PDB file of C-alpha atoms in Angstrom:
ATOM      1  CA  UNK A   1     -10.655  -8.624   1.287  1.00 63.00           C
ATOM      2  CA  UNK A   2     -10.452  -5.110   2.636  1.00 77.00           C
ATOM      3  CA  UNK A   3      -6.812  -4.534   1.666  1.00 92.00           C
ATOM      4  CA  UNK A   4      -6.562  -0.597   2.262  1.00 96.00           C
ATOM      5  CA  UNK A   5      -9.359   1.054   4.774  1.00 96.00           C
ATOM      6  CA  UNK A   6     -10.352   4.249   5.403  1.00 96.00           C
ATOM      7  CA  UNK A   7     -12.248   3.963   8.378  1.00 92.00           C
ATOM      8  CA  UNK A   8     -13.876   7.584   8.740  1.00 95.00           C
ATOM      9  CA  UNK A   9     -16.705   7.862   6.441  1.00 95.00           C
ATOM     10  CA  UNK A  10     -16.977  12.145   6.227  1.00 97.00           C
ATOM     11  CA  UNK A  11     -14.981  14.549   7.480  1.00 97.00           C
ATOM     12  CA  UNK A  12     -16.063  17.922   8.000  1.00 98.00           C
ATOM     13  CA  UNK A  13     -13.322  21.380   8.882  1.00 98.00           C
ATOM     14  CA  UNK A  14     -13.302  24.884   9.042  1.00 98.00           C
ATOM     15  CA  UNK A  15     -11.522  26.764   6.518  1.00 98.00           C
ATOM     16  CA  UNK A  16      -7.975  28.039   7.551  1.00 97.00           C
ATOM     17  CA  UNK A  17      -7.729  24.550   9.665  1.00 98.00           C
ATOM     18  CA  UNK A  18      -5.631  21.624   9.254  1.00 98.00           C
ATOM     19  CA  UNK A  19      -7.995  18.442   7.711  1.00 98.00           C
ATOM     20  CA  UNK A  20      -6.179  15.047   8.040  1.00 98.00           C
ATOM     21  CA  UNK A  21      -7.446  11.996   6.609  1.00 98.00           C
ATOM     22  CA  UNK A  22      -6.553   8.424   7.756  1.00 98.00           C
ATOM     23  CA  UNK A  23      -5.719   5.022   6.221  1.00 98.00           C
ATOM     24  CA  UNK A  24      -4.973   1.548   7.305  1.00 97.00           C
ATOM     25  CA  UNK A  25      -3.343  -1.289   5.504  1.00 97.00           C
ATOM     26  CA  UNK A  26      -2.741  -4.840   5.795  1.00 95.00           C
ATOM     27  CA  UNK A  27      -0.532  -6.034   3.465  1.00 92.00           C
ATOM     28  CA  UNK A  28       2.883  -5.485   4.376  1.00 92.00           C
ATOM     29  CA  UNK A  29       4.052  -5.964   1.264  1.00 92.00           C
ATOM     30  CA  UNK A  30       2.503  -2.612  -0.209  1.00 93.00           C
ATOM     31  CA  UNK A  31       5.165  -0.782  -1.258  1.00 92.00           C
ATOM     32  CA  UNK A  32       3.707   2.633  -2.615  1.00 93.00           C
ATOM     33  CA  UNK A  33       0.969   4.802  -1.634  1.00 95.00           C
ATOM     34  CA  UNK A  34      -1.161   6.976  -3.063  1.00 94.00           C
ATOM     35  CA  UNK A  35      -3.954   9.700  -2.550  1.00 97.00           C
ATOM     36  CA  UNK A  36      -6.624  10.742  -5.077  1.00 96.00           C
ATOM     37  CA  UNK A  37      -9.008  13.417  -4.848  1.00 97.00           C
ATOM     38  CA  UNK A  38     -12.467  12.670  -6.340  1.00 95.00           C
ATOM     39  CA  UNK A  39     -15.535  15.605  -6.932  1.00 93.00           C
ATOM     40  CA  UNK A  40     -18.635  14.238  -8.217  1.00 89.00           C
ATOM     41  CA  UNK A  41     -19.114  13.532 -11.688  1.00 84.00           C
ATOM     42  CA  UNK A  42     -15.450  13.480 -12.394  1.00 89.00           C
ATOM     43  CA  UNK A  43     -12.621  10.071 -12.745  1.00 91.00           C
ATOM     44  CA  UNK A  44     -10.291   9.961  -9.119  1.00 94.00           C
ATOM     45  CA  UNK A  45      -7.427  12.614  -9.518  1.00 94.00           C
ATOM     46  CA  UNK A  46      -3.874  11.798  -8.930  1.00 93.00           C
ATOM     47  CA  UNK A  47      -3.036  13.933  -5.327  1.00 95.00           C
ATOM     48  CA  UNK A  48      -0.089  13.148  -4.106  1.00 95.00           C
ATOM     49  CA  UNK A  49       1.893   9.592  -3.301  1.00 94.00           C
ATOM     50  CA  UNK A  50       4.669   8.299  -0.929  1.00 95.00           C
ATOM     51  CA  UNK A  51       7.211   5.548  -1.293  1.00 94.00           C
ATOM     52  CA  UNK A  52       7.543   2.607   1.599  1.00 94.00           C
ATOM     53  CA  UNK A  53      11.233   3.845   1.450  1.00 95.00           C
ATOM     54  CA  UNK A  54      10.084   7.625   3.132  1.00 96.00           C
ATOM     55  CA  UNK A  55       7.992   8.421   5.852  1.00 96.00           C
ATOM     56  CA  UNK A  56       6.823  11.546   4.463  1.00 97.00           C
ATOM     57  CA  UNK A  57       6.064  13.355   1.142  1.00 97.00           C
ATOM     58  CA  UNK A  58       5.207  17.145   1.110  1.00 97.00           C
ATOM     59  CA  UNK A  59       3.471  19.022  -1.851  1.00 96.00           C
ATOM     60  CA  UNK A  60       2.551  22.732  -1.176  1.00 97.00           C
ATOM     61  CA  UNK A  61      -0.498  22.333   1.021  1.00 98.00           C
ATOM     62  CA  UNK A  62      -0.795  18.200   1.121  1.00 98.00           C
ATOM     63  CA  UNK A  63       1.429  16.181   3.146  1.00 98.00           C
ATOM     64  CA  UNK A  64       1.424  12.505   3.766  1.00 98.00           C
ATOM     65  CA  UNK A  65       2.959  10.603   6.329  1.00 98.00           C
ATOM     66  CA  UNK A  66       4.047   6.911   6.492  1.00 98.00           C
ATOM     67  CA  UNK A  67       4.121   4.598   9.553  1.00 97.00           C
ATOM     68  CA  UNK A  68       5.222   1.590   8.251  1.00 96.00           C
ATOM     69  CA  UNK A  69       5.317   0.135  11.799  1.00 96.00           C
ATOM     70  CA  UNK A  70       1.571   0.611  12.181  1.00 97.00           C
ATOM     71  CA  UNK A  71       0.614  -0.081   8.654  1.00 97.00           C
ATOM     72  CA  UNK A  72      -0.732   3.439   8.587  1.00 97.00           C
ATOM     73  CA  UNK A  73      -0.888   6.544   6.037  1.00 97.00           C
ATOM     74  CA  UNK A  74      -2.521   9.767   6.778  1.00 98.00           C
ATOM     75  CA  UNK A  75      -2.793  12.936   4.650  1.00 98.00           C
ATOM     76  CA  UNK A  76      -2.329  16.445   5.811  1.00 98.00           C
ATOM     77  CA  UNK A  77      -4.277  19.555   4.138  1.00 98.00           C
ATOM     78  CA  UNK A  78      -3.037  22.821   5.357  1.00 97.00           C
ATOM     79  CA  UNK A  79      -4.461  25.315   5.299  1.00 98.00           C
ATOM     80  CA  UNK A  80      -7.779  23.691   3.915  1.00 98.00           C
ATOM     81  CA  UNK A  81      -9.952  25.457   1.375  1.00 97.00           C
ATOM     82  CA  UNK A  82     -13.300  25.057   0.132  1.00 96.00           C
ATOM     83  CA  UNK A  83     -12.604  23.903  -2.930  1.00 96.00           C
ATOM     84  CA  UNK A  84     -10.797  20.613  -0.829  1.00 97.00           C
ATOM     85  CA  UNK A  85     -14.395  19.652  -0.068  1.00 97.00           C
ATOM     86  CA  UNK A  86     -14.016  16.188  -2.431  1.00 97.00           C
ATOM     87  CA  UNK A  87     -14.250  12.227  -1.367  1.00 97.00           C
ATOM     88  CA  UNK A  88     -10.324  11.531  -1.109  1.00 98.00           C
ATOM     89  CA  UNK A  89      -9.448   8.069  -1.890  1.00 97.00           C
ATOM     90  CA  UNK A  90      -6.616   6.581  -0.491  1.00 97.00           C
ATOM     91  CA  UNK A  91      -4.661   3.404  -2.639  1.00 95.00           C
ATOM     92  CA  UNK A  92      -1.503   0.801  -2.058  1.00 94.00           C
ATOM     93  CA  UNK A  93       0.162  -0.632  -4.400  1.00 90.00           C
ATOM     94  CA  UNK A  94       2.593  -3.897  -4.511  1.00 86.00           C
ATOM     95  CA  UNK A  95       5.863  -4.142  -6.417  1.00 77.00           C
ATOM     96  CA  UNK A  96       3.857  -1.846  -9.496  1.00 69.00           C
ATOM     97  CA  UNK A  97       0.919  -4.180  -9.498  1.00 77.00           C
ATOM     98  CA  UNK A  98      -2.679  -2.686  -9.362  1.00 82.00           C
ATOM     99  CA  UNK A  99      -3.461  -0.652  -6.920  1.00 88.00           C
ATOM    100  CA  UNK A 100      -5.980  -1.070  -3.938  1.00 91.00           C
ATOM    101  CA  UNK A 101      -8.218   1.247  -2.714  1.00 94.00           C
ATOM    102  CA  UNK A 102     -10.353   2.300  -0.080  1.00 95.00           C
ATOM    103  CA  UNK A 103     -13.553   3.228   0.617  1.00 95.00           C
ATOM    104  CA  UNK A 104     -12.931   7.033   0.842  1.00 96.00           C
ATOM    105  CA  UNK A 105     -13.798   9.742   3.025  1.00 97.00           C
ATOM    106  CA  UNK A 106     -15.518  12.485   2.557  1.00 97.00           C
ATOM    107  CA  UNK A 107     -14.192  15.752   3.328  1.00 98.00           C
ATOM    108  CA  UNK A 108     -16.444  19.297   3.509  1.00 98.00           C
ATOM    109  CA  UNK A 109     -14.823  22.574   3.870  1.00 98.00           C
ATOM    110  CA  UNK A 110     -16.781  24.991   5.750  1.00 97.00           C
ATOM    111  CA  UNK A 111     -16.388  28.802   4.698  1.00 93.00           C
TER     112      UNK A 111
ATOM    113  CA  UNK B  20      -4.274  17.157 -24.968  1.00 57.00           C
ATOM    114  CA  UNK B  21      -7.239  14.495 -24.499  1.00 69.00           C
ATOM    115  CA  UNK B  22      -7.252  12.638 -20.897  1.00 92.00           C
ATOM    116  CA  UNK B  23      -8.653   9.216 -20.671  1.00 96.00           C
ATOM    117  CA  UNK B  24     -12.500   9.259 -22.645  1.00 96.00           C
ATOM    118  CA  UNK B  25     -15.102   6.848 -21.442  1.00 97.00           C
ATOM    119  CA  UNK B  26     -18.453   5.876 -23.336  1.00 97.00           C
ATOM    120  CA  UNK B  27     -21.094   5.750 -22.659  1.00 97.00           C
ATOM    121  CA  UNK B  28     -21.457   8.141 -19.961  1.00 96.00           C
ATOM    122  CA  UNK B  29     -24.519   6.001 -18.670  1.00 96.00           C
ATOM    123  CA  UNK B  30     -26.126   2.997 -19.362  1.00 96.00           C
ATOM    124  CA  UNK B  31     -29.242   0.897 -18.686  1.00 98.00           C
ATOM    125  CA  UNK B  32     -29.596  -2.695 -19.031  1.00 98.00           C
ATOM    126  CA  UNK B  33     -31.604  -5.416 -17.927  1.00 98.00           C
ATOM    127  CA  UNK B  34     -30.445  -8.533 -15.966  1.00 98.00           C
ATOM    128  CA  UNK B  35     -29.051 -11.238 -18.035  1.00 98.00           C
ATOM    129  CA  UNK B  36     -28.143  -8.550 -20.619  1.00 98.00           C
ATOM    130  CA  UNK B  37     -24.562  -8.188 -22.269  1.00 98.00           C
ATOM    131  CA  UNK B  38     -23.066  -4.737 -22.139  1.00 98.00           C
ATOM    132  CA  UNK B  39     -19.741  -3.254 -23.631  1.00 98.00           C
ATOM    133  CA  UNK B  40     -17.929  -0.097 -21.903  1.00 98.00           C
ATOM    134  CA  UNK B  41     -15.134   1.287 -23.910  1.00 98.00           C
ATOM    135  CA  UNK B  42     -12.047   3.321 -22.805  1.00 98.00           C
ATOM    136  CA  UNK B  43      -9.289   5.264 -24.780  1.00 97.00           C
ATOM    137  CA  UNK B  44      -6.273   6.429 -22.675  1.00 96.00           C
ATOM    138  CA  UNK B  45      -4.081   9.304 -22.487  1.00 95.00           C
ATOM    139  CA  UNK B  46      -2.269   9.943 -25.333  1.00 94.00           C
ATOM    140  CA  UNK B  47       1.230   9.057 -24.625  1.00 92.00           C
ATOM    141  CA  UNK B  48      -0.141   5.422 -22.032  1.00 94.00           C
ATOM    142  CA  UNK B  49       0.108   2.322 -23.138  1.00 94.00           C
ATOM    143  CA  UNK B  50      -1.964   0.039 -19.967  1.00 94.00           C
ATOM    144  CA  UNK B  51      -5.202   0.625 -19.201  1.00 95.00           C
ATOM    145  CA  UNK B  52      -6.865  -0.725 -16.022  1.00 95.00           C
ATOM    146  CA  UNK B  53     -10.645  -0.981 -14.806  1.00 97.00           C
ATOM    147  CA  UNK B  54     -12.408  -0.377 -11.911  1.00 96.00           C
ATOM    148  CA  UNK B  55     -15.838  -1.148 -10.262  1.00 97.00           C
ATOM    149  CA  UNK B  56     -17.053   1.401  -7.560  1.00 95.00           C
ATOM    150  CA  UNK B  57     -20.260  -0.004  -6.516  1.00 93.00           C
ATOM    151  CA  UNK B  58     -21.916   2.973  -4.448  1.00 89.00           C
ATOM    152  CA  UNK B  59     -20.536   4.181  -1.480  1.00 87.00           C
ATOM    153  CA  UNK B  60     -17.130   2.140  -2.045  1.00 90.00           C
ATOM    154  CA  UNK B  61     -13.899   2.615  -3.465  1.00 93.00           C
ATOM    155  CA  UNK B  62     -12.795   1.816  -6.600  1.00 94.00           C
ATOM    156  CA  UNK B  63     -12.136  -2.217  -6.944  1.00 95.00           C
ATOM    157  CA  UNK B  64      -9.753  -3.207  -9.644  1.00 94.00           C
ATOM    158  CA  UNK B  65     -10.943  -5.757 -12.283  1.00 96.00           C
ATOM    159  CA  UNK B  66      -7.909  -6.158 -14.442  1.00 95.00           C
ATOM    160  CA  UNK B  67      -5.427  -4.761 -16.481  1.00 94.00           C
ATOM    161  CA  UNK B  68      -4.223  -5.097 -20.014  1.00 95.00           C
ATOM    162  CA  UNK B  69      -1.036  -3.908 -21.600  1.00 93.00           C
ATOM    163  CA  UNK B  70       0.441  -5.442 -24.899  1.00 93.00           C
ATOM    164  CA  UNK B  71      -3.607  -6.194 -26.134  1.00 94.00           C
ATOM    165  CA  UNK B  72      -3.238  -9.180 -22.882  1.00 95.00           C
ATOM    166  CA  UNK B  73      -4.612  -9.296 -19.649  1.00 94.00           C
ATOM    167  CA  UNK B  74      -1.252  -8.529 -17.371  1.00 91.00           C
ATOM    168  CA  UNK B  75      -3.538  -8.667 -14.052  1.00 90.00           C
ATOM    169  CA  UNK B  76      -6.982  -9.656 -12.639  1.00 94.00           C
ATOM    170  CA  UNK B  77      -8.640  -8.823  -9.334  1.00 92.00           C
ATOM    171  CA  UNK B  78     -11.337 -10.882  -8.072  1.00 92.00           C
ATOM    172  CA  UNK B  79     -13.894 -10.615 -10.159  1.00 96.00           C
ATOM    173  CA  UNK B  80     -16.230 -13.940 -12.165  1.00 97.00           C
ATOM    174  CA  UNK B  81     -15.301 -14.714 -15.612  1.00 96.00           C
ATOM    175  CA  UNK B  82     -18.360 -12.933 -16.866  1.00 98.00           C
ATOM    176  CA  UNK B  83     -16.079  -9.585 -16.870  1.00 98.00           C
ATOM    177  CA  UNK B  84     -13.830  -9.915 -20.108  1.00 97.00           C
ATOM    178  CA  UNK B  85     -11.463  -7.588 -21.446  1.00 97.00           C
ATOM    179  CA  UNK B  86     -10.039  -6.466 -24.095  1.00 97.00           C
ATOM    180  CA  UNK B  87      -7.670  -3.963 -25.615  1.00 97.00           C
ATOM    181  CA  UNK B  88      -6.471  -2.824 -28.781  1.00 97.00           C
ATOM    182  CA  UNK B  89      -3.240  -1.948 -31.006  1.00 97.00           C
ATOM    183  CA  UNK B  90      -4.115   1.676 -30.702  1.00 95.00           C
ATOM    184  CA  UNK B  91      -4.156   1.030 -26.796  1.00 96.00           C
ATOM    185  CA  UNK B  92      -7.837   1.764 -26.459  1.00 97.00           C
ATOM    186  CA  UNK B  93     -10.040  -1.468 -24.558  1.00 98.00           C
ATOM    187  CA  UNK B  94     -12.885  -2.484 -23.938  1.00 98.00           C
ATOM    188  CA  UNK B  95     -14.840  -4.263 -21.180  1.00 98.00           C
ATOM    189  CA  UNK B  96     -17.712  -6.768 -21.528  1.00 98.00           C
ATOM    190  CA  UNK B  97     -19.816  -7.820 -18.597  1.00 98.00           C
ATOM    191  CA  UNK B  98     -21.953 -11.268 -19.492  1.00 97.00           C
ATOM    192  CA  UNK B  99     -25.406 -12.445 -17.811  1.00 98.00           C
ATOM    193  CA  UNK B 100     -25.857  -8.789 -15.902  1.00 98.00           C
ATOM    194  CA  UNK B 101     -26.887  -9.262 -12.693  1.00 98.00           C
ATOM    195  CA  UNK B 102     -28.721  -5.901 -10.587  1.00 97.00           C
ATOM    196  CA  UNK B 103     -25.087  -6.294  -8.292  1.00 96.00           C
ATOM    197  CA  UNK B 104     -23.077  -5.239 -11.764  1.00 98.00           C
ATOM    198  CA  UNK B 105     -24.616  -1.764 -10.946  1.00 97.00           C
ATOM    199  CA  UNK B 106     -21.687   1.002 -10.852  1.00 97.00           C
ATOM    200  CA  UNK B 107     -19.677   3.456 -11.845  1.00 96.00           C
ATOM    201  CA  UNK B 108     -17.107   1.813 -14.216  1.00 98.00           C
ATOM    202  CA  UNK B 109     -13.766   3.653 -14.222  1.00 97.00           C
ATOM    203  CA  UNK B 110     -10.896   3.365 -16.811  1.00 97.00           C
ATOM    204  CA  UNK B 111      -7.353   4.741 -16.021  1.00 95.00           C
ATOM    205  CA  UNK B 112      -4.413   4.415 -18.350  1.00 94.00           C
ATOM    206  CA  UNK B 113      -0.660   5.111 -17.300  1.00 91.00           C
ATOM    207  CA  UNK B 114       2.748   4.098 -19.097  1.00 89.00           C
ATOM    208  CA  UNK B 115       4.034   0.670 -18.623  1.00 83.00           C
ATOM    209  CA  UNK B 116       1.508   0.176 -15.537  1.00 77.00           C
ATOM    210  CA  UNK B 117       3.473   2.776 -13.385  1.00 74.00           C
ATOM    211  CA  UNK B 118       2.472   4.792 -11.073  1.00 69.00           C
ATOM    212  CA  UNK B 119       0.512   8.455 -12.655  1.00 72.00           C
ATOM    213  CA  UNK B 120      -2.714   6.934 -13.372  1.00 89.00           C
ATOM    214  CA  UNK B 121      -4.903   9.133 -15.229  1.00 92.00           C
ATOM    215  CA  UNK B 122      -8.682   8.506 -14.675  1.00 95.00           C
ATOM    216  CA  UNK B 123     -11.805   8.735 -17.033  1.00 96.00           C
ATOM    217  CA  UNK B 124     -15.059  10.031 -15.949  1.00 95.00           C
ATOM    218  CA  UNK B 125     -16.545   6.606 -15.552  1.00 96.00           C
ATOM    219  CA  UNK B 126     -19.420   5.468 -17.208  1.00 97.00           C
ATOM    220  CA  UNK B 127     -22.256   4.978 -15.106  1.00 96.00           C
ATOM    221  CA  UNK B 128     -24.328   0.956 -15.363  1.00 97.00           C
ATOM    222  CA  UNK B 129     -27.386   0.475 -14.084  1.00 97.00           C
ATOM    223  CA  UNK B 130     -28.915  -2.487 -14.337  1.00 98.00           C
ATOM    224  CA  UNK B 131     -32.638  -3.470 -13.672  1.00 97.00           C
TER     225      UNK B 131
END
């Protein structure tokens, strides 16, 4: 059961320019969010999470914003860089169970 | 300061083969959890283990077993491999199961 989905597979930007990635939920009883940033060859790093409580969670260039509503999440990169080119990984987690994750997007920075 | 170590880095087995991944967290975490990322995927959690038990499972057969340690590290043991149990394995360890999950590298299974 696709819990969490990220529903654009690649994601390409120039650099300077504003990259957001999206996310879709089902499971309304998610109650914390989380982004990871993944390069090849390397474990998922820890990016940058949100609380169901807020509707948005800013740290230095990332930024991501909560609809509850519309069981969405989406994560802001400004400005982007090259070294943001990475699969990011969004994840939702119930009541400090496991998380969930989806299936990633891909994101290229273009110099 | 060490971050979560996985080994092996890669593996190759045959089907119907038994394999064991291990996994020692962060210094300072006490839970570890796995993950299956099958390519192209996300991670997919298998379980969790905190206390040396199994605190949560995902949805995954009974051939995937777990195991975990008084010094925190675990292990995980995938029976009867079948060419599906092809991934990237992924450890993370946090404190107490809360949120600040640090990830290994993964150890890569391919089975043939």
């Amino acid at each position: 059961d696709q819990q969490v989905k990220q529903n654009s597979p690649s994601l390409s930007v120039q650099e300077g320019r504003i990259s957001i990635l999206n996310c879709d939920y089902t499971n309304s009883m998610f109650d914390y969010f989380l982004w990871y940033k993944k390069y090849p060859a390397e474990g998922p790093t820890f990016l940058i999470s949100i609380s169901s409580i807020k509707d948005k969670n800013e740290d230095g260039r990332f930024t991501v914003f909560l609809n509850k509503s519309a069981k969405h999440l989406s994560l802001h990169i400004v400005p982007s860089q090259p070294g943001d080119s990475a699969v990011y990984f969004c994840a939702a987690s119930e009541e400090n169970n496991d998380m969930r994750f989806g299936a990633g997007t891909r994101l290229t920075v273009k110099p | 300061d060490a971050g979560v170590t996985q080994s092996p880095t890669h593996l190759i087995k045959t089907r119907g083969q038994q394999v064991t991944l291990r996994c020692s967290p962060k210094s300072g975490h006490d839970t570890v959890s796995w993950y299956q990322q099958a390519l192209g995927q996300g991670p997919q959690f298998i379980f969790q283990y905190y206390e040396e038990e199994e605190r949560q499972r995902g949805n995954f057969p009974d051939r995937f077993s777990g195991h975990q340690f008084p010094n925190y590290s675990s292990e995980l043991n995938v029976n009867a491999l079948l060419l599906g149990d092809s991934a990237l394995y992924l450890c993370a360890s946090s404190y107490r199961g809360l949120s600040g999950y640090t990830f290994g590298s993964g150890t890569r299974l391919t089975v043939v």
